[in-house]
Short mmCIF file of C-alpha atoms in Angstrom, two decimals:
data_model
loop_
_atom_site.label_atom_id
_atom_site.label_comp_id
_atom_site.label_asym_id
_atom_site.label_seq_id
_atom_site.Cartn_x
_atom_site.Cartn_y
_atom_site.Cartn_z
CA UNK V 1335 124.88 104.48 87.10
CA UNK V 1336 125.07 101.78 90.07
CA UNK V 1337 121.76 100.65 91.73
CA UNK V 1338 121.02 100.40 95.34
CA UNK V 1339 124.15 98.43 96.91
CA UNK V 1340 123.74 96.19 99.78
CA UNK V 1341 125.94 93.75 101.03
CA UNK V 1342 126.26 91.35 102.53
CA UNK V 1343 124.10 89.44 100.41
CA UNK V 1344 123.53 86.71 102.89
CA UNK V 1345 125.01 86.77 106.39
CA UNK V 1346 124.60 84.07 109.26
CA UNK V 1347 125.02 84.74 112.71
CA UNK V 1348 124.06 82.86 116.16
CA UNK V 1349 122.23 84.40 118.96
CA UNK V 1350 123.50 87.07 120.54
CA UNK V 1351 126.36 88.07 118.15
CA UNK V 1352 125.61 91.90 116.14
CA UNK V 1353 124.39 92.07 112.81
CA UNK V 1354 125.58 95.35 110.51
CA UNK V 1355 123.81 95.37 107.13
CA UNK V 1356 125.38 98.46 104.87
CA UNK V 1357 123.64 99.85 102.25
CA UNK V 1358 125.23 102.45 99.47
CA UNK V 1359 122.14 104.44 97.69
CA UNK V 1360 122.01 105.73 94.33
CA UNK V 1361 124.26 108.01 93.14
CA UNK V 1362 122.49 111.38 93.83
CA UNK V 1363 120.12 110.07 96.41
CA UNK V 1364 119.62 111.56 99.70
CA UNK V 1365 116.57 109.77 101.15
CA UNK V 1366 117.43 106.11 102.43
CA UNK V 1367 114.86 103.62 103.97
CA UNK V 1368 114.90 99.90 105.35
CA UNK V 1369 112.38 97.14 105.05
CA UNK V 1370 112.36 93.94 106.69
CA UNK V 1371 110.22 91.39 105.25
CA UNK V 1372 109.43 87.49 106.66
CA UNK V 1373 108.62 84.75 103.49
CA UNK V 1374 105.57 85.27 102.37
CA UNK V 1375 104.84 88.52 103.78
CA UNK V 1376 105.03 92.28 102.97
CA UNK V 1377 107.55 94.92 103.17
CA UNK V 1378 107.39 96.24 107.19
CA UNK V 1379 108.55 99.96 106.95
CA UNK V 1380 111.69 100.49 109.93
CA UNK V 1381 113.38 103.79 109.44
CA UNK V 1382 113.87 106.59 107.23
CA UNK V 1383 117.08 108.69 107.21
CA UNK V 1384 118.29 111.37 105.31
CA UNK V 1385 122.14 112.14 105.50
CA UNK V 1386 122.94 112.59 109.06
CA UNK V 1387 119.50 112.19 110.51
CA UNK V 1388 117.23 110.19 111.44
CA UNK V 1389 113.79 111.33 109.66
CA UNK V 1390 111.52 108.49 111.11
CA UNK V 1391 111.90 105.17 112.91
CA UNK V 1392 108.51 104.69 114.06
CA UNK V 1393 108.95 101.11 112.77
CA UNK V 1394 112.32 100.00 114.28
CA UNK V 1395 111.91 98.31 117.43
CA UNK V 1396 112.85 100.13 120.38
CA UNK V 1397 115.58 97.78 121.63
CA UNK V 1398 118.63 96.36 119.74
CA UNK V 1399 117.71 98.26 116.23
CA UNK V 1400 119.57 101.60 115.46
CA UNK V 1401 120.56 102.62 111.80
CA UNK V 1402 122.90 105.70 110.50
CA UNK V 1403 123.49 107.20 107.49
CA UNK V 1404 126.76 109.42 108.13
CA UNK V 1405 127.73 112.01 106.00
CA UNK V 1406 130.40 110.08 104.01
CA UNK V 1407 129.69 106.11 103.87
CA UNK V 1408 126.87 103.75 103.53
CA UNK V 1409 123.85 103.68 105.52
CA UNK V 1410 124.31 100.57 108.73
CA UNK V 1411 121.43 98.86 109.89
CA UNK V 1412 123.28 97.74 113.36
CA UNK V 1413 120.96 94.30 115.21
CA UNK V 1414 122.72 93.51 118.59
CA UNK V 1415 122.45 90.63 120.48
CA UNK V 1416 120.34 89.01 117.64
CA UNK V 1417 117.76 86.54 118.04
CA UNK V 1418 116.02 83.99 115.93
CA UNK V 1419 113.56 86.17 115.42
CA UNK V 1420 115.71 88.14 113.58
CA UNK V 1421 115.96 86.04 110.90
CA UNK V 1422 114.39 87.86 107.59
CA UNK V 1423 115.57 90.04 104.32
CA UNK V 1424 116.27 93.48 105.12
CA UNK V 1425 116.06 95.69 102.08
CA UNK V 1426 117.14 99.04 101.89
CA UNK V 1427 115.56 101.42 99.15
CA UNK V 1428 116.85 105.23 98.22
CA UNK V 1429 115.19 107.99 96.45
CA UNK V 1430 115.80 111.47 95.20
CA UNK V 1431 114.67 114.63 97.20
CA UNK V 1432 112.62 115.70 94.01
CA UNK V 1433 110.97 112.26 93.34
CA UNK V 1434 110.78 111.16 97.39
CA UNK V 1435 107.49 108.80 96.46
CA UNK V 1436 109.55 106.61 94.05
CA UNK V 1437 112.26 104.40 96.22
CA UNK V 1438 115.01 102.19 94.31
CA UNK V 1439 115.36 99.04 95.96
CA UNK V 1440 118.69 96.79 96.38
CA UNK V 1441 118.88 92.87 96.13
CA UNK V 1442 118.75 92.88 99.71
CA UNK V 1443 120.72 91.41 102.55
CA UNK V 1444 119.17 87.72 104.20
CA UNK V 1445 119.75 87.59 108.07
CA UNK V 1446 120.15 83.93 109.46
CA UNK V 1447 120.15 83.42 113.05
CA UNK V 1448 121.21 80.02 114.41
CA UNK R 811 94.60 98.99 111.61
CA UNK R 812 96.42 97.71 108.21
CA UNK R 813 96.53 101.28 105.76
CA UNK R 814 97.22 99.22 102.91
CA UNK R 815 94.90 96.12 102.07
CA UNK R 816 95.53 94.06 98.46
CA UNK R 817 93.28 91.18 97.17
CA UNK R 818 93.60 88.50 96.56
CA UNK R 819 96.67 87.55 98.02
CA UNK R 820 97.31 85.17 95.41
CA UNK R 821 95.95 85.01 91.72
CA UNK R 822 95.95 82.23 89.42
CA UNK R 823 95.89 83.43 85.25
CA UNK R 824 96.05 81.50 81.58
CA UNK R 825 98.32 83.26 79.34
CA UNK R 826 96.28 85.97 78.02
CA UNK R 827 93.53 86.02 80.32
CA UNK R 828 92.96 89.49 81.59
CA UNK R 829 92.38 90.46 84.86
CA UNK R 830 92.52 92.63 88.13
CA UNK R 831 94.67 93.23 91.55
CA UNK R 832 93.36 95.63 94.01
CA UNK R 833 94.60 97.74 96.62
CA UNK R 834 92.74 99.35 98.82
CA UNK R 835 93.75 102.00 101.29
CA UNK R 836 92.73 104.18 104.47
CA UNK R 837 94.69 107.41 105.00
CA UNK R 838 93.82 110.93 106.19
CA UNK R 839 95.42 111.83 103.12
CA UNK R 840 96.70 110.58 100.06
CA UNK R 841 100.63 111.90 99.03
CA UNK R 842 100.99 109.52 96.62
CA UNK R 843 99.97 105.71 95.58
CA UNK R 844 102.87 103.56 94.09
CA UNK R 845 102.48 100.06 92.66
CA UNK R 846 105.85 98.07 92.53
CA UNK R 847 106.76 94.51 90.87
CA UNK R 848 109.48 91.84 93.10
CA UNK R 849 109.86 88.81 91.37
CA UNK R 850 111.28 86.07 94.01
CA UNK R 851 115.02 86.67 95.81
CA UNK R 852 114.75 90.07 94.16
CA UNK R 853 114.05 94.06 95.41
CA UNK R 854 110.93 95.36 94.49
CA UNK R 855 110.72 97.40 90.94
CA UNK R 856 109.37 100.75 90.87
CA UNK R 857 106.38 100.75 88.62
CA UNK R 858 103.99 103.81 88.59
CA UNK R 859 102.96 106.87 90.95
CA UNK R 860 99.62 107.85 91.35
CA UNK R 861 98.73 110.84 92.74
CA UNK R 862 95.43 112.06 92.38
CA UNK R 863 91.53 109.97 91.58
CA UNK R 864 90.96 109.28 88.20
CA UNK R 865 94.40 109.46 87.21
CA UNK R 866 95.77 106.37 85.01
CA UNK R 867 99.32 104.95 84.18
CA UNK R 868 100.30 102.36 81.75
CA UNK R 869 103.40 100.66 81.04
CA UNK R 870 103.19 97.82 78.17
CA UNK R 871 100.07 95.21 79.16
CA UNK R 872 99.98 96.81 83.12
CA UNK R 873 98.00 99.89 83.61
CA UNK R 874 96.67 101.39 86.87
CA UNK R 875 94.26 103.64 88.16
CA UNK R 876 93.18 105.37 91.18
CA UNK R 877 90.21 106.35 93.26
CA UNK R 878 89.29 107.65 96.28
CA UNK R 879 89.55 104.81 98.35
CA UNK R 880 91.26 101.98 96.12
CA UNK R 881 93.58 101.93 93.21
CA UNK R 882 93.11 99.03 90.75
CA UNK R 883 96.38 97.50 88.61
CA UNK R 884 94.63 95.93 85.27
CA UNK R 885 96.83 93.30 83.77
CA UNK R 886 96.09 92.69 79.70
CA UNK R 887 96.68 89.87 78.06
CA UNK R 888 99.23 88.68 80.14
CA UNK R 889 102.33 86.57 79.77
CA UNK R 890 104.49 83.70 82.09
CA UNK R 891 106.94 86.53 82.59
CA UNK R 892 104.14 88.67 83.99
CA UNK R 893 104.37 86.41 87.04
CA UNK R 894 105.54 88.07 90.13
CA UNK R 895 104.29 89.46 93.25
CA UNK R 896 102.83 93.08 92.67
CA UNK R 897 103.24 95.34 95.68
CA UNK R 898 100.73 98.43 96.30
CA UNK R 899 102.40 101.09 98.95
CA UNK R 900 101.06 104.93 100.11
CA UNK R 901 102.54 107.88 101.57
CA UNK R 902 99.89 109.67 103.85
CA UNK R 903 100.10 113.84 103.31
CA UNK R 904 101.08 114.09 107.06
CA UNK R 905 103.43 111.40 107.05
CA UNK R 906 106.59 112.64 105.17
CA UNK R 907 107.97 110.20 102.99
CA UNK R 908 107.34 107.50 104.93
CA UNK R 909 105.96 104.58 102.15
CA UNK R 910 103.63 102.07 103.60
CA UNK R 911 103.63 98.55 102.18
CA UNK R 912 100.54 95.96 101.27
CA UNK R 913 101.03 92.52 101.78
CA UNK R 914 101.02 91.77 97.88
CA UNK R 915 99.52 90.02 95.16
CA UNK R 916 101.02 86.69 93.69
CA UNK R 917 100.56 86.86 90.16
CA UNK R 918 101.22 83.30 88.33
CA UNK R 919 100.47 82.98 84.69
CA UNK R 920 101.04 80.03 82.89
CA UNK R 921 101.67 79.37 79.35
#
């Protein structure tokens, strides 16, 4: 049974090009989440979606961010006209409806912005 | 106002010398406390569910616990491949499934 599948692994972009991160969740999973996190630093909570909706995105900022998780197809973390600023690990994590609390994390993808 | 406070950030341990990471945590209410393990360039690993004070898990030398305020992961004995950072992370009762992160604890244990 496949893990949490994110790709690409590493991906390096200059200012102002878009940035799609795509993440495929465990095989039975309906809940998917992202993460950024800066060295050194925590896990910061973006979005939550369930297939076809958008549950919460209280952390996603308000401009450039959106994510989707479409009925057939991996979940897209979409960063437009990125900035340096943008430069971090985004990890996406899935979980079961029956054990939401307990998320399965990929490798993650790493964001450079020149 | 950070929900999810761990100390210390970083933690320094001789092959088995025992000790504690802690995690406290300020929520209206408590849907569940998880403790997680990322070792460097890596996702985090799931590691236990809390869900309720007084409860305890264990899993080989890590066990945790839980009160009403701060949940506590002991680490026995441990070994160089202990080392990692251990994350702490809540969902609130009213907030879905939404799971808030701490900042970690650094865990380094040499031989």
């Amino acid at each position: 049974n496949a893990g949490v599948m994110q790709n690409p692994r590493h991906l390096v972009r200059r200012r102002g090009q878009e940035a799609r991160l795509r993440c495929s969740p465990m095989k039975g999973h309906s809940h998917v989440y992202w993460y950024r996190q800066l060295p050194e630093e925590g896990l910061k909570f973006m979005v939550y979606l369930q297939k076809e909706n958008i549950i919460d995105e209280s952390g996603m900022p308000k401009e450039r961010f959106s994510a989707e998780f479409p009925k057939e197809g991996p979940s897209i973390l979409r960063i437009q006209q990125v900035v340096r600023g943008d430069s971090a690990a985004y990890f996406c994590a899935s979980s079961s409806q029956t054990r939401a609390g307990e998320l399965f994390f990929g490798e993650g993808s790493r964001l450079t912005v020149l | 106002e950070d929900q999810v406070t761990q100390s210390p950030e970083a933690l320094r341990l001789q092959e088995g010398e025992s000790s504690s990471l802690n995690c406290s945590y300020t929520v209206s209410g408590l849907r569940g406390l998880f403790w997680y393990r990322q070792d460097p360039g890596k996702g985090p690993e799931f590691l236990f569910t809390l869900y309720s004070a007084g409860e305890e898990k264990e899993k080989e030398r890590l066990k945790a616990t839980l009160t009403k305020k701060e949940s506590f992961l002991h680490i026995t004995a441990p070994k160089p491949e202990d080392s990692a950072t251990y994350l702490c992370a809540v969902q609130e009762l009213n907030g879905g499934f939404k799971t808030i992160f701490g900042a970690g604890t650094r865990l380094f244990v040499k031989a």
